[in-house]
Short mmCIF file of C-alpha atoms and ligand atoms in Angstrom, two decimals:
data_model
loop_
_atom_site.label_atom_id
_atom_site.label_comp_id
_atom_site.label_asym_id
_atom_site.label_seq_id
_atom_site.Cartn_x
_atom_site.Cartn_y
_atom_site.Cartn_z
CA UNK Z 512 161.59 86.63 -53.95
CA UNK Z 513 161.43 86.65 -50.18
CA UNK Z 514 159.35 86.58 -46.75
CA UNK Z 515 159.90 89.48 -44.64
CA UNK Z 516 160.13 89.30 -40.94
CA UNK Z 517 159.62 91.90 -38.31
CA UNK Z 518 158.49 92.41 -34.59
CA UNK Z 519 158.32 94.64 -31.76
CA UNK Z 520 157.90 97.86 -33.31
CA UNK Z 521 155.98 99.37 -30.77
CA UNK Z 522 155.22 102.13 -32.63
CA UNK Z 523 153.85 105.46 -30.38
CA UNK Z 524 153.48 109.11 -30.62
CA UNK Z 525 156.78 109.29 -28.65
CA UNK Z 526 158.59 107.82 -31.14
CA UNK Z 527 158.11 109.30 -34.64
CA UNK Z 528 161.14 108.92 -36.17
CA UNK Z 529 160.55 104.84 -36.41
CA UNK Z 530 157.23 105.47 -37.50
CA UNK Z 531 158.55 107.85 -40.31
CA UNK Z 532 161.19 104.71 -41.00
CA UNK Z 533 158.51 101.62 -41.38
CA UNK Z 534 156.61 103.66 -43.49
CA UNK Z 535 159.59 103.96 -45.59
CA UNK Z 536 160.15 100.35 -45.25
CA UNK Z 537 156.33 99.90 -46.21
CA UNK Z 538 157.58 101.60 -49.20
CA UNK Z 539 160.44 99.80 -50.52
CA UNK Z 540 161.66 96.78 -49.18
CA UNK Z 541 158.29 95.64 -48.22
CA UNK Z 542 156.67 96.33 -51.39
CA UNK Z 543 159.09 94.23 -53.26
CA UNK Z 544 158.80 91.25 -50.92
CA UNK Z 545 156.54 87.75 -51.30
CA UNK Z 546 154.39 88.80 -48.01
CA UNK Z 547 155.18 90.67 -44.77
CA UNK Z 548 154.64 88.89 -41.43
CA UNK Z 549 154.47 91.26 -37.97
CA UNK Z 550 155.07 89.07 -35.28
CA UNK Z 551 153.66 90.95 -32.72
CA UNK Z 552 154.35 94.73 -30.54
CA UNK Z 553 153.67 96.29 -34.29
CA UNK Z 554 152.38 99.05 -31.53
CA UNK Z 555 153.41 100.20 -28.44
CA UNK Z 556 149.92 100.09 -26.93
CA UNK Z 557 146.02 99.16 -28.66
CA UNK Z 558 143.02 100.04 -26.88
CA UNK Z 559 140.43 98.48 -29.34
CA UNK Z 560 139.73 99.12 -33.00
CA UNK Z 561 136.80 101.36 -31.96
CA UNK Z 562 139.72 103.75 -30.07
CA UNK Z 563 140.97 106.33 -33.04
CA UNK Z 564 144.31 107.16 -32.61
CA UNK Z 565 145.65 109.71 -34.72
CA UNK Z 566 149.52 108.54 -34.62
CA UNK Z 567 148.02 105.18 -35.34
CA UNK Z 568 146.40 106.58 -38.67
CA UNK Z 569 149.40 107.02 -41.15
CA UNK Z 570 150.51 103.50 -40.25
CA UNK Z 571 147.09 101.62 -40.99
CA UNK Z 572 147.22 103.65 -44.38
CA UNK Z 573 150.44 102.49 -44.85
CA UNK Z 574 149.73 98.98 -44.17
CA UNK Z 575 146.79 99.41 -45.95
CA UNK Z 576 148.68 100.81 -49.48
CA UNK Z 577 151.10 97.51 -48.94
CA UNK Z 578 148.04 94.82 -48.93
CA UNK Z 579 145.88 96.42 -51.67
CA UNK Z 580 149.06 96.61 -53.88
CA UNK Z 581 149.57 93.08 -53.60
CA UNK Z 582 152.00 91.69 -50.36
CA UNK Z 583 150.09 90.11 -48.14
CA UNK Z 584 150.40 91.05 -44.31
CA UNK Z 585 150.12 88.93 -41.50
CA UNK Z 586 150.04 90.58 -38.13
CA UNK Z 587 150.16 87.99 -34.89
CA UNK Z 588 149.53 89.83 -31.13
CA UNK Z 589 152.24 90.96 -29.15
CA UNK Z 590 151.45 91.96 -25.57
CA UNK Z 591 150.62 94.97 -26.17
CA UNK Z 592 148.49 95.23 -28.93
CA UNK Z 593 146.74 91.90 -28.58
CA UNK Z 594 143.60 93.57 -29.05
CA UNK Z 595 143.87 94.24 -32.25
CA UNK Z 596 141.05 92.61 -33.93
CA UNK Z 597 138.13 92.63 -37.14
CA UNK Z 598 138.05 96.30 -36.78
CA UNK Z 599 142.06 96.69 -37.36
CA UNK Z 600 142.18 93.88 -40.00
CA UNK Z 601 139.30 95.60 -41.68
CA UNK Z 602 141.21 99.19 -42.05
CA UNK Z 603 144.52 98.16 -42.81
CA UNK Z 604 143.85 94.93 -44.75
CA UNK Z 605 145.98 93.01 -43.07
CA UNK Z 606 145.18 89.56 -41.69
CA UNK Z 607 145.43 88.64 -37.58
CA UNK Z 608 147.24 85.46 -37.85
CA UNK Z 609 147.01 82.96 -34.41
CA UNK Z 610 149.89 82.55 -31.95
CA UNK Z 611 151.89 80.18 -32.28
CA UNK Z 612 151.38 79.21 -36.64
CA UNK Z 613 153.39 76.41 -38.41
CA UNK Z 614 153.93 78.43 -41.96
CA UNK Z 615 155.55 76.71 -44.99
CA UNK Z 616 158.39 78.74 -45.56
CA UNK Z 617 159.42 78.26 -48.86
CA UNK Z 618 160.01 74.85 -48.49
CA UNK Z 619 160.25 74.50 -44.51
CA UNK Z 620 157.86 74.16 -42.41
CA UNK Z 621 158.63 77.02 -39.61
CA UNK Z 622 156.99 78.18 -36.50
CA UNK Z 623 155.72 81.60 -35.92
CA UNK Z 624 155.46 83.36 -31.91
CA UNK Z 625 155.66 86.26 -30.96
CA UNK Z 626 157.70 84.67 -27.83
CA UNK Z 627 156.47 85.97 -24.49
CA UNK Z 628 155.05 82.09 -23.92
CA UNK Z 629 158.49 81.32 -23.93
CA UNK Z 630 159.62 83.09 -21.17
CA UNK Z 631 158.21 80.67 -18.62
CA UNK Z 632 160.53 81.67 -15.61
CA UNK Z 633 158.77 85.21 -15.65
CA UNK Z 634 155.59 83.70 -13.42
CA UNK Z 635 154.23 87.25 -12.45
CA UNK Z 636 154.46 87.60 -16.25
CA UNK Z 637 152.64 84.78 -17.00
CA UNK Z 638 150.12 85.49 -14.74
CA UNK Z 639 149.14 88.73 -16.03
CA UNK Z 640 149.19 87.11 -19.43
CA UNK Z 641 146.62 84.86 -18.20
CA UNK Z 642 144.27 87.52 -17.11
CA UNK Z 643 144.22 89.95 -19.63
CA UNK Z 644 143.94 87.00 -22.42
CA UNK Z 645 140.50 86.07 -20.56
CA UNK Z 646 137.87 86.63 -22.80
CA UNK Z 647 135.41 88.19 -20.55
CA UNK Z 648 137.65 90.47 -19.38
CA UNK Z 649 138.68 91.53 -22.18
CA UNK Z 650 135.30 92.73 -22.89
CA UNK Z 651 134.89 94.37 -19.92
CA UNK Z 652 137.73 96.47 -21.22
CA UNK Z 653 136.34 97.34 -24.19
CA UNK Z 654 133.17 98.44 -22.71
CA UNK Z 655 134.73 101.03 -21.21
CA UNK Z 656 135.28 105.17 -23.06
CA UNK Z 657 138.47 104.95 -24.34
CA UNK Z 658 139.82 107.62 -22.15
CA UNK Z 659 139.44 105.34 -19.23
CA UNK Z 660 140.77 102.37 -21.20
CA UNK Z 661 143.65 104.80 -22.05
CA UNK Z 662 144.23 105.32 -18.76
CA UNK Z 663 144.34 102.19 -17.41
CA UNK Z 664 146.47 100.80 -20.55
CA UNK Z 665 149.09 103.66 -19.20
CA UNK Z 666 148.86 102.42 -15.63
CA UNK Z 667 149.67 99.11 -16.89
CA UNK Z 668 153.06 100.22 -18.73
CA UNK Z 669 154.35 102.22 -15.80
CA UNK Z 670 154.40 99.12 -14.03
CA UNK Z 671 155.59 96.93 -16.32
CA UNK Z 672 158.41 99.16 -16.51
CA UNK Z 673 158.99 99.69 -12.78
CA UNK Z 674 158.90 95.39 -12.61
CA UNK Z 675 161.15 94.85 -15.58
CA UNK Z 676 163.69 96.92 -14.15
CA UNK Z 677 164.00 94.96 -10.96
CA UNK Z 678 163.92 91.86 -12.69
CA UNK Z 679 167.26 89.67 -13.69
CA UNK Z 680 168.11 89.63 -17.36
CA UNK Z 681 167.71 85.37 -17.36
CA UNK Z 682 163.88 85.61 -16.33
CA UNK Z 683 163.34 87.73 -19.08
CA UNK Z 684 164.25 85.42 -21.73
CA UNK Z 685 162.86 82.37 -23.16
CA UNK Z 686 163.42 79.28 -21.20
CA UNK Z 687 165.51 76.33 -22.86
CA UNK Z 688 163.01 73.93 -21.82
CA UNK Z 689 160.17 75.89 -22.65
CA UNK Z 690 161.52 76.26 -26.59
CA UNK Z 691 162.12 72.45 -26.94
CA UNK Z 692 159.38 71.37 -25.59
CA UNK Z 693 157.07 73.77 -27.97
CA UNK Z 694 159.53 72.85 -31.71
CA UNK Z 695 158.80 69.13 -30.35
CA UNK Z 696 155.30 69.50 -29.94
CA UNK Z 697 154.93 71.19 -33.16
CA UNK Z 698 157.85 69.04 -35.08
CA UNK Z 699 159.15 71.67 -36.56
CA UNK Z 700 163.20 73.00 -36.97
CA UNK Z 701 163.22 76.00 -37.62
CA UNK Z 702 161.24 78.74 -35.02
CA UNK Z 703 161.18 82.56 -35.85
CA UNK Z 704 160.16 84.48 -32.62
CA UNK Z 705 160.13 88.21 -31.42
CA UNK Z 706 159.62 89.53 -27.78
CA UNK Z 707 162.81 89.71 -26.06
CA UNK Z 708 164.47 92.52 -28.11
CA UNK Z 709 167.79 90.16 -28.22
CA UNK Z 710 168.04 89.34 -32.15
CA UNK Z 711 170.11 86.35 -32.82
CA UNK Z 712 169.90 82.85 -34.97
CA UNK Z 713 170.39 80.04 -31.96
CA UNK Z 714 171.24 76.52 -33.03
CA UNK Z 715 169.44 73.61 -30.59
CA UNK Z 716 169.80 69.83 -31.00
CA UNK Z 717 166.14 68.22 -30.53
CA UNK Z 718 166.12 64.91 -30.09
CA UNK Z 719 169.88 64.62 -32.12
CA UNK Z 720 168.31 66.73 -34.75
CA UNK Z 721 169.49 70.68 -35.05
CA UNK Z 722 167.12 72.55 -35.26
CA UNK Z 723 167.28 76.69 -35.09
CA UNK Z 724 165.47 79.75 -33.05
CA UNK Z 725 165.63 82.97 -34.74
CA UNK Z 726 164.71 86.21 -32.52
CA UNK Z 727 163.90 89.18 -34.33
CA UNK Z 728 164.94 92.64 -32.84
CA UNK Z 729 163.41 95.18 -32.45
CA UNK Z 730 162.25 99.30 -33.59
CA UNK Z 731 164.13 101.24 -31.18
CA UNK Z 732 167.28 102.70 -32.94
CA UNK Z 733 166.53 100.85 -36.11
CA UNK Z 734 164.99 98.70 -38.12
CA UNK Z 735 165.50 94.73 -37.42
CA UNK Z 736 164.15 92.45 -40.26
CA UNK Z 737 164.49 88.65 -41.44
CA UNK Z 738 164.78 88.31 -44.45
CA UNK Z 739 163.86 84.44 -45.96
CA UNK Z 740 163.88 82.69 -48.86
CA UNK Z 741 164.60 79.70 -50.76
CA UNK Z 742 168.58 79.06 -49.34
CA UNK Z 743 167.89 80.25 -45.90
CA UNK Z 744 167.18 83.24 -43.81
CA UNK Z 745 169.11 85.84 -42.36
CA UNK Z 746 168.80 88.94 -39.86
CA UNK Z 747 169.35 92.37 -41.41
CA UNK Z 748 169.03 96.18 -40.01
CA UNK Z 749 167.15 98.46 -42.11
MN1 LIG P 820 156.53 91.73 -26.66
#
């Protein structure tokens, strides 16, 4: 049996093609697997669990079919749908897992991220981070009609696009620093992180010890998932 990994989805209306395909994959390769962990961006954008989105629906039923027929499914916040909460959890019987989690993986004890706390060089990044995790914010947000809250969630895309684009590829990806200093803190080996869209198993030596960084891809052309189990893990396309 095996533990399925996947990330950065960001499944949206403009996109239904890759919603059609991880409902598939909800189907078959998912149902056959130990549990199902989403480490973060499962959506493109989440307004609050109050906000009914009707692209939205067909997944959370999805999801839903998956947990009550026996594979658990962890979801973890990305930044974008880190407001996901009780609500969500509640519909599609998944469970909100923290950021970062040490998991046993069958056998080894491995960190979960979604991986934008890695990226330390982005600081305007970081900074935004910092203010839309504040709790009191946050519920300022959700106070709001969802139209407004839609609108301001679109606001927020257009310019992370417009920024991305003008930044260099290097600040977009973890730092070096960043990573060893987290697997040390945590004494872990193995790390399994989303985010930066650049899948790839990285070997680092911690303290004379190897240790390795797996980064999921992500939903765009196709499916990218981990696949883990008792010999190892390795990245597939579905
Ligand atoms: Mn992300």
């Amino acid at each position: 049996m095996s533990t399925l990994f996947i990330s950065d989805l960001h499944l949206s209306a403009e996109r239904p093609g890759i919603t059609h395909l991880f409902l598939e994959f909800l189907r078959n390769q998912a149902a056959e697997a130990d549990a199902l962990y989403i480490l973060g961006d499962l959506f493109e954008v989440w307004i609050g669990d109050d906000a009914s989105v009707p692209e939205h629906r067909t997944v959370i039923e999805g999801l839903r079919h998956l947990a009550d027929s026996g594979t658990p499914v962890y979801v973890m916040h990305g930044n974008r749908d880190f407001l996901m909460a009780k609500g969500f959890e509640e519909a599609s019987g998944c469970r909100i897992i923290p950021d970062p989690i040490i998991i046993d993986l069958h056998g080894v004890p491995t960190l979960l991220m979604h991986g934008d706390t890695l990226c330390t060089d982005d600081i305007e990044y970081q900074r935004f981070r910092a203010q839309v995790r504040d709790p009191a914010r946050q519920q300022q947000f959700l106070s709001l009609p969802p139209e407004q809250r839609a609108a301001i969630a679109m606001d927020y895309r257009t310019q992370s696009r417009e920024k991305s684009s003008q930044k260099p590829q290097e600040i977009m990806d973890v730092n070096p620093q960043a990573v060893e200093n987290t697997m040390r803190e945590h004494r872990v080996n193995r790390l399994i992180h989303g985010h930066t869209h650049r899948p790839a198993t990285h070997e680092v030596t911690i303290d004379g010890k190897t240790a390795r960084r797996i980064v999921l891809g992500d939903w765009y052309h196709q499916g990218s998932v981990l696949i883990c189990n008792e010999t190892g893990c390795h990245l597939t396309a579905y």
